[in-house]
JSON list of C-alpha atoms in Angstrom, two decimals:
[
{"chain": "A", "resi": 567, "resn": "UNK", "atom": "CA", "xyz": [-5.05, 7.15, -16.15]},
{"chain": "A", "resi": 568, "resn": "UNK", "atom": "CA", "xyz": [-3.92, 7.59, -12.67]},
{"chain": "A", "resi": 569, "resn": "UNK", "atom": "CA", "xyz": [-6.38, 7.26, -10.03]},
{"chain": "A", "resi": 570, "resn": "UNK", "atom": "CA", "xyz": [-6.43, 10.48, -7.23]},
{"chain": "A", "resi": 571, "resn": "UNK", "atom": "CA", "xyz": [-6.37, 10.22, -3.73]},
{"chain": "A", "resi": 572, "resn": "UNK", "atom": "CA", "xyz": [-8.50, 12.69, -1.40]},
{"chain": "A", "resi": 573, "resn": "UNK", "atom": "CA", "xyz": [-6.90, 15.58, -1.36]},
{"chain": "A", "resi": 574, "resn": "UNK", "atom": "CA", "xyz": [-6.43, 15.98, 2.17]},
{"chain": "A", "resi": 575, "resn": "UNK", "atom": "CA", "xyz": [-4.02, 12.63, 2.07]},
{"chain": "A", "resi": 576, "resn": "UNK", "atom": "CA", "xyz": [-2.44, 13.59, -0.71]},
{"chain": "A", "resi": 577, "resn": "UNK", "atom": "CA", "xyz": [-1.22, 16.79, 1.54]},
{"chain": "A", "resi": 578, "resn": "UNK", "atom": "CA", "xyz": [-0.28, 14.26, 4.28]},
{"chain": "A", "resi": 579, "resn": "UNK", "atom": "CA", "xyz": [1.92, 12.44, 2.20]},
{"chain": "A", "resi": 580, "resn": "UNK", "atom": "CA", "xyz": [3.30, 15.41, 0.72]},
{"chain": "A", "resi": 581, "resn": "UNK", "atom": "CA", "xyz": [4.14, 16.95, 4.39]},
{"chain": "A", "resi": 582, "resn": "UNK", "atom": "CA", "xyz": [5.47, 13.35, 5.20]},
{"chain": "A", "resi": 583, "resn": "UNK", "atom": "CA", "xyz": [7.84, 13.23, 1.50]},
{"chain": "A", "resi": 584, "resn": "UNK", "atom": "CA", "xyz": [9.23, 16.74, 2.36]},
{"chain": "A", "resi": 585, "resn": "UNK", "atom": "CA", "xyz": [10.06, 15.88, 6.08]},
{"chain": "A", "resi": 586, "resn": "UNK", "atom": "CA", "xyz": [12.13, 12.61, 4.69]},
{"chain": "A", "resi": 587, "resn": "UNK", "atom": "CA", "xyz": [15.42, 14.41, 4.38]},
{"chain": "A", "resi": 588, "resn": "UNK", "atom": "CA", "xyz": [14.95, 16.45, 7.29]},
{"chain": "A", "resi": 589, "resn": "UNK", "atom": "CA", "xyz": [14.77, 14.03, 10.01]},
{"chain": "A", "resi": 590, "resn": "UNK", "atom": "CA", "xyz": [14.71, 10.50, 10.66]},
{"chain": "A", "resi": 591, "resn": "UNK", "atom": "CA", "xyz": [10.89, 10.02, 12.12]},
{"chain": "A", "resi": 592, "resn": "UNK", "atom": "CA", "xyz": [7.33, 11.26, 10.62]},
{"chain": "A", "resi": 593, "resn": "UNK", "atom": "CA", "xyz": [6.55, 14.80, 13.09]},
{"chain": "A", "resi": 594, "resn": "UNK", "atom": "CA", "xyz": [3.92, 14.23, 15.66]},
{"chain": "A", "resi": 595, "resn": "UNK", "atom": "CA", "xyz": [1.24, 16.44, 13.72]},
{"chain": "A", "resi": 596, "resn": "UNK", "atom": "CA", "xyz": [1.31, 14.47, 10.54]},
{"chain": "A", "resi": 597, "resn": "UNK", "atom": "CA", "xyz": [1.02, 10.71, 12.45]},
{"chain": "A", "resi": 598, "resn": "UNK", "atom": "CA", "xyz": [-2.12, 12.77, 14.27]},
{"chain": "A", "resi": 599, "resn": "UNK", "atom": "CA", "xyz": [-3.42, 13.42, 11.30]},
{"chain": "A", "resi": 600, "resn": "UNK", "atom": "CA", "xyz": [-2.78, 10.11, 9.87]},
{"chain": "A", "resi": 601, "resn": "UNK", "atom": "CA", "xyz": [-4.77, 8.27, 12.28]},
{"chain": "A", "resi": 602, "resn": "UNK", "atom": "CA", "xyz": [-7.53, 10.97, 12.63]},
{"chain": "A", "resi": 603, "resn": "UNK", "atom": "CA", "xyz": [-8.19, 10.18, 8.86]},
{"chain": "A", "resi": 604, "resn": "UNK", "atom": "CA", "xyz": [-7.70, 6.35, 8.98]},
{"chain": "A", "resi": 605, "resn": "UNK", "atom": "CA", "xyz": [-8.10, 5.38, 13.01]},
{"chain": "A", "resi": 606, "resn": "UNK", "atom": "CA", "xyz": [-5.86, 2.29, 13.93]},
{"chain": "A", "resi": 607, "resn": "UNK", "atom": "CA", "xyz": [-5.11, 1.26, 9.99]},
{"chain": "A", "resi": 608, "resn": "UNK", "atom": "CA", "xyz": [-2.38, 3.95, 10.22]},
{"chain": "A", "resi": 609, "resn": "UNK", "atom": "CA", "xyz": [-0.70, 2.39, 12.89]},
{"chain": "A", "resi": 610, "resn": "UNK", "atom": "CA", "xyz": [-1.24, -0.74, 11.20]},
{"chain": "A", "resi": 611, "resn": "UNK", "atom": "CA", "xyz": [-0.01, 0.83, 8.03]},
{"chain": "A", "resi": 612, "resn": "UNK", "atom": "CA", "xyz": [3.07, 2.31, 9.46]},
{"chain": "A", "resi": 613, "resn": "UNK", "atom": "CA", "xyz": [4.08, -1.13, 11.47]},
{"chain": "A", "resi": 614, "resn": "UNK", "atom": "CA", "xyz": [4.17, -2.57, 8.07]},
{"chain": "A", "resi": 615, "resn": "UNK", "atom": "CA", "xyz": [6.34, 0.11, 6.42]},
{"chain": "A", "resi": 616, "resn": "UNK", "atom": "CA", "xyz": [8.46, -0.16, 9.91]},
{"chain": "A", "resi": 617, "resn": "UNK", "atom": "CA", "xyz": [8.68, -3.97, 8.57]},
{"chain": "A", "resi": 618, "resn": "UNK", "atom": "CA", "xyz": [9.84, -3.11, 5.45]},
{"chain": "A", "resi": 619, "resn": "UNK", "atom": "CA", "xyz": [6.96, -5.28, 4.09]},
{"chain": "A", "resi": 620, "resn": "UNK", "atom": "CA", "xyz": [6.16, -3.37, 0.40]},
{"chain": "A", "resi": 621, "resn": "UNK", "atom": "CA", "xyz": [7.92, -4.40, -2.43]},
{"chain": "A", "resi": 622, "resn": "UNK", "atom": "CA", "xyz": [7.43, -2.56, -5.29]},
{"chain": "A", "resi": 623, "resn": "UNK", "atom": "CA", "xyz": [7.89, -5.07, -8.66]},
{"chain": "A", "resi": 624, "resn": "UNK", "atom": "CA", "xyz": [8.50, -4.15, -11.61]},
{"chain": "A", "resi": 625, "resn": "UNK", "atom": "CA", "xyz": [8.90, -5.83, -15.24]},
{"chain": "A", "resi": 626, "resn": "UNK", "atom": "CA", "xyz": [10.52, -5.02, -18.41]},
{"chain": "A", "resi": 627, "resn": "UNK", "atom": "CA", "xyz": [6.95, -4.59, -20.04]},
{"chain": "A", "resi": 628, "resn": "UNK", "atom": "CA", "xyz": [6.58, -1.40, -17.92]},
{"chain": "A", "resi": 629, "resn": "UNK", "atom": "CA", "xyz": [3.75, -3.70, -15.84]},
{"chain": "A", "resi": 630, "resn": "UNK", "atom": "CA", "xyz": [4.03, -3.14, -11.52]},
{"chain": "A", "resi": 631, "resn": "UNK", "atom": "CA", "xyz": [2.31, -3.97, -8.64]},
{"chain": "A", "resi": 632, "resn": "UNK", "atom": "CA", "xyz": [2.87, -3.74, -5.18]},
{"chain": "A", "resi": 633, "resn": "UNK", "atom": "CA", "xyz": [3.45, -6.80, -3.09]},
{"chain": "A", "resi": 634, "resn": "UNK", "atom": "CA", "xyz": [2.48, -6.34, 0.55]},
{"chain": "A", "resi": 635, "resn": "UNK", "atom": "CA", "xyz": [3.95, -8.91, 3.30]},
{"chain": "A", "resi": 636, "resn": "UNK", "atom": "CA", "xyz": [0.92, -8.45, 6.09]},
{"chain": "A", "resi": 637, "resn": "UNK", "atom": "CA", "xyz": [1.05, -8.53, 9.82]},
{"chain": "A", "resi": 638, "resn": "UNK", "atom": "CA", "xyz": [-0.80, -12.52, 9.18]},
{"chain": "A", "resi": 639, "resn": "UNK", "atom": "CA", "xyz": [2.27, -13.82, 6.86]},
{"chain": "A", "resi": 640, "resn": "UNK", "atom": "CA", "xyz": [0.13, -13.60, 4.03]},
{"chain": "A", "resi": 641, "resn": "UNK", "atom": "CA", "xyz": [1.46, -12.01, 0.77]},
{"chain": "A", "resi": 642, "resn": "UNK", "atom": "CA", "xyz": [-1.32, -9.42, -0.88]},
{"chain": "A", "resi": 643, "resn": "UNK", "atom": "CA", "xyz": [-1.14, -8.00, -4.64]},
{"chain": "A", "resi": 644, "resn": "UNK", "atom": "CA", "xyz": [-1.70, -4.21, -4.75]},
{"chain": "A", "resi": 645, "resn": "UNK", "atom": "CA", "xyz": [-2.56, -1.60, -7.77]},
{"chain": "A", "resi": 646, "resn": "UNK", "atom": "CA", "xyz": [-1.49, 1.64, -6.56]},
{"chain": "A", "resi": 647, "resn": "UNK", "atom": "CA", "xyz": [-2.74, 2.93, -9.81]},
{"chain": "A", "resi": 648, "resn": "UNK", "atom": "CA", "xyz": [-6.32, 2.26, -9.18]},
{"chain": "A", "resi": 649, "resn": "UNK", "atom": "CA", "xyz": [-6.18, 1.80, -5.04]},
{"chain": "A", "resi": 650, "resn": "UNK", "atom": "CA", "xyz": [-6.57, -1.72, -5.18]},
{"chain": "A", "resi": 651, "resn": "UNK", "atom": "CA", "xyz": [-5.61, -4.53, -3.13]},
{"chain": "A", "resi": 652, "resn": "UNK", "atom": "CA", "xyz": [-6.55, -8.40, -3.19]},
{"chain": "A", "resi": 653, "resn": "UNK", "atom": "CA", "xyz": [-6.72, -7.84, 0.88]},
{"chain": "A", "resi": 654, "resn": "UNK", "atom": "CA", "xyz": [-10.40, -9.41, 2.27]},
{"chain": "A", "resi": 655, "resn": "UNK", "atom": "CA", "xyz": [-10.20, -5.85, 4.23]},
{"chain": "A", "resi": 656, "resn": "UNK", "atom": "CA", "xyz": [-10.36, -3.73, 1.03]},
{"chain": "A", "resi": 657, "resn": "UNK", "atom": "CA", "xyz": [-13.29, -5.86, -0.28]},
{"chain": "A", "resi": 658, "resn": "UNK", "atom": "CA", "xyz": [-15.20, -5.93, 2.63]},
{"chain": "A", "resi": 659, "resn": "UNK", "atom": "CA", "xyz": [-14.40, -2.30, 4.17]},
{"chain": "A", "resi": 660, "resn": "UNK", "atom": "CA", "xyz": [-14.10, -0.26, 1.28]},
{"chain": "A", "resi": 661, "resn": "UNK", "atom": "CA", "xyz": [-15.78, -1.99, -1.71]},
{"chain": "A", "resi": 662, "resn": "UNK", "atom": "CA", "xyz": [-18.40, -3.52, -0.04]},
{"chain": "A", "resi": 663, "resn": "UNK", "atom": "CA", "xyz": [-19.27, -0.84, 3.23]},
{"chain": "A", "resi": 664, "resn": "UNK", "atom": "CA", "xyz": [-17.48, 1.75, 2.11]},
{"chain": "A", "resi": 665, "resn": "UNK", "atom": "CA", "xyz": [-16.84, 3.07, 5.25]},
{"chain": "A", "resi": 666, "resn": "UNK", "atom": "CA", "xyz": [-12.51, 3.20, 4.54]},
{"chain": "A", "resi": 667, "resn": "UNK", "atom": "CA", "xyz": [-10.94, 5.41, 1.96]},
{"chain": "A", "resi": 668, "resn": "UNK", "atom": "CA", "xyz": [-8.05, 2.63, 1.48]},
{"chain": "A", "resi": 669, "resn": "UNK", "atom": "CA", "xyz": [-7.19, -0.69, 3.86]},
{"chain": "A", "resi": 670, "resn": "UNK", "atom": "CA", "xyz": [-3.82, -0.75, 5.90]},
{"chain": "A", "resi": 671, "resn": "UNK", "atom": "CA", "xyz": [-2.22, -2.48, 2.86]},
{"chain": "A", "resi": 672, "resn": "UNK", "atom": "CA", "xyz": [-2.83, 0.35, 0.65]},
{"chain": "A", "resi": 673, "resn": "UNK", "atom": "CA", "xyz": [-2.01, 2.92, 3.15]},
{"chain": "A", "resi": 674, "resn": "UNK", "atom": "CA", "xyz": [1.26, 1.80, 3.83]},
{"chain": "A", "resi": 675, "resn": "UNK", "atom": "CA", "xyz": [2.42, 1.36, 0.01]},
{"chain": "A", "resi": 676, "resn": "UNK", "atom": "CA", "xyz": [2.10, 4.99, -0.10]},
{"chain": "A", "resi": 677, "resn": "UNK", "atom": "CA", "xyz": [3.68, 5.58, 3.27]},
{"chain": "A", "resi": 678, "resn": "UNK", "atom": "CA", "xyz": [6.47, 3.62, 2.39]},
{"chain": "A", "resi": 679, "resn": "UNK", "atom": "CA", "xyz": [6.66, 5.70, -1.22]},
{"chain": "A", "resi": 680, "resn": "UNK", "atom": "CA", "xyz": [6.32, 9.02, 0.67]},
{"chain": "A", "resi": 681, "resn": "UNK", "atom": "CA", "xyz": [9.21, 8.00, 3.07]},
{"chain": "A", "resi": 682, "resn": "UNK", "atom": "CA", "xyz": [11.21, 6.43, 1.17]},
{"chain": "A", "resi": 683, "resn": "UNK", "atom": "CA", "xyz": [11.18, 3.24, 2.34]},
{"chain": "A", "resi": 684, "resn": "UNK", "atom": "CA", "xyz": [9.73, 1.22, -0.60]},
{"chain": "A", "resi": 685, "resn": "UNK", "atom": "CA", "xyz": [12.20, -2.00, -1.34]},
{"chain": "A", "resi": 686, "resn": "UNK", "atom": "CA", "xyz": [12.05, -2.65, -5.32]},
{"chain": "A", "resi": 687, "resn": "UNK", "atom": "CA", "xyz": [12.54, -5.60, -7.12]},
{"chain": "A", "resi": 688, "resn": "UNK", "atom": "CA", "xyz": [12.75, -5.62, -11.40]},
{"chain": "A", "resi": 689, "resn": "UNK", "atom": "CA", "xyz": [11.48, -9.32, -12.36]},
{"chain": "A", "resi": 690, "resn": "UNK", "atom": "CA", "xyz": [10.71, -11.07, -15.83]},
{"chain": "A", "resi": 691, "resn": "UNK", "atom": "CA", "xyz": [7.55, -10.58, -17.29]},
{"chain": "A", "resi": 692, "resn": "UNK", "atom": "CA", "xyz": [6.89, -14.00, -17.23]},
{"chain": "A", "resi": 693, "resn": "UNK", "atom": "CA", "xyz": [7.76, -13.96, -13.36]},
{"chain": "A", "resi": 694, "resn": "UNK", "atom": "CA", "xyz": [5.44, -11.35, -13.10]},
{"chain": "A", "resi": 695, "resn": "UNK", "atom": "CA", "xyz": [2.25, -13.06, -14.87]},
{"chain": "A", "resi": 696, "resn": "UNK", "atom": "CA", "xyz": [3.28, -16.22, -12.51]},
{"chain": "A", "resi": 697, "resn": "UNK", "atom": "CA", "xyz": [2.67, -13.87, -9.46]},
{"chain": "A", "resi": 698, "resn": "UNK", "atom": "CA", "xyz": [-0.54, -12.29, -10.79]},
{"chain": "A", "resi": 699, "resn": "UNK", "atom": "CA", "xyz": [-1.99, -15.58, -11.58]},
{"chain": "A", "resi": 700, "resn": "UNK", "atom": "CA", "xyz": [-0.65, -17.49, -7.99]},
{"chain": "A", "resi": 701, "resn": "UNK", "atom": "CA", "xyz": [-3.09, -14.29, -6.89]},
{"chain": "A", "resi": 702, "resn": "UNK", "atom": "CA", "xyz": [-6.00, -15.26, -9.05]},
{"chain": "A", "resi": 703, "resn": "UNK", "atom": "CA", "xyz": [-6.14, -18.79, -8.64]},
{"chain": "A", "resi": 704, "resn": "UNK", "atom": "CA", "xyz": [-6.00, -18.08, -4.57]},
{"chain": "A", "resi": 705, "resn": "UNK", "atom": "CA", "xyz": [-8.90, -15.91, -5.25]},
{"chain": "A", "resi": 706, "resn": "UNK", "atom": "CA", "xyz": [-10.97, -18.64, -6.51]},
{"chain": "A", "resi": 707, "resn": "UNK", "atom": "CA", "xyz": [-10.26, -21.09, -4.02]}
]
């Protein structure tokens, strides 16, 4: 089952996926809107997409994630599918306080879907476990 985003950033990205063919930068009113929603973890968000840091991988099982190359160097496992990331932001702000809606890492995998600028890379499923468990075992260090 998919998880749903609030409504009024589903809209957002909507605006923002039907302004992709039509010109070459997000309009004004929508990046307003972005960071009246999300304060400075949209412009966080939208450095990273101008980075081309989220990788979408996929496997032959069907299995993806979303790998997310933050602004530290560090490499962060995402779940689009349930709004998750392995980020300490996302279990401190939105887990823990929940005071965010999603944590820049998050935001800009969706960003990057809505505009189109999502880099995708097909891997074994074996290669894909490998990654998901390099994750885990980081976790418990």
């Amino acid at each position: 089952m998919e998880a749903t985003l609030p409504a009024v950033l589903e809209a957002v990205l909507g605006e923002i996926a039907a302004t992709r063919g039509e010109a070459t930068r997000v309009p004004d009113e929508l990046l307003l809107a972005l960071k009246f929603i999300f304060g400075p973890s949209a412009v966080q968000a939208l450095d990273l997409v101008d980075r081309r840091s989220i990788t979408h991988i996929s496997s032959p099982s069907g299995r993806t994630v979303y790998q997310v190359l933050g602004s530290s160097g560090k490499a962060y496992v995402c779940f689009a599918s349930c709004h998750y990331c392995s980020c300490p932001a996302f279990a401190f702000s939105v887990l823990r306080k929940s005071d965010s809606l999603l944590c820049k890492h998050l935001l800009a995998i969706y960003l990057s879907l809505a505009m189109g600028l999502c880099q995708d890379l097909r891997v074994s499923n074996e290669q894909l476990s490998g990654l998901l468990l390099a994750e885990e075992n980081q976790e418990q260090v």
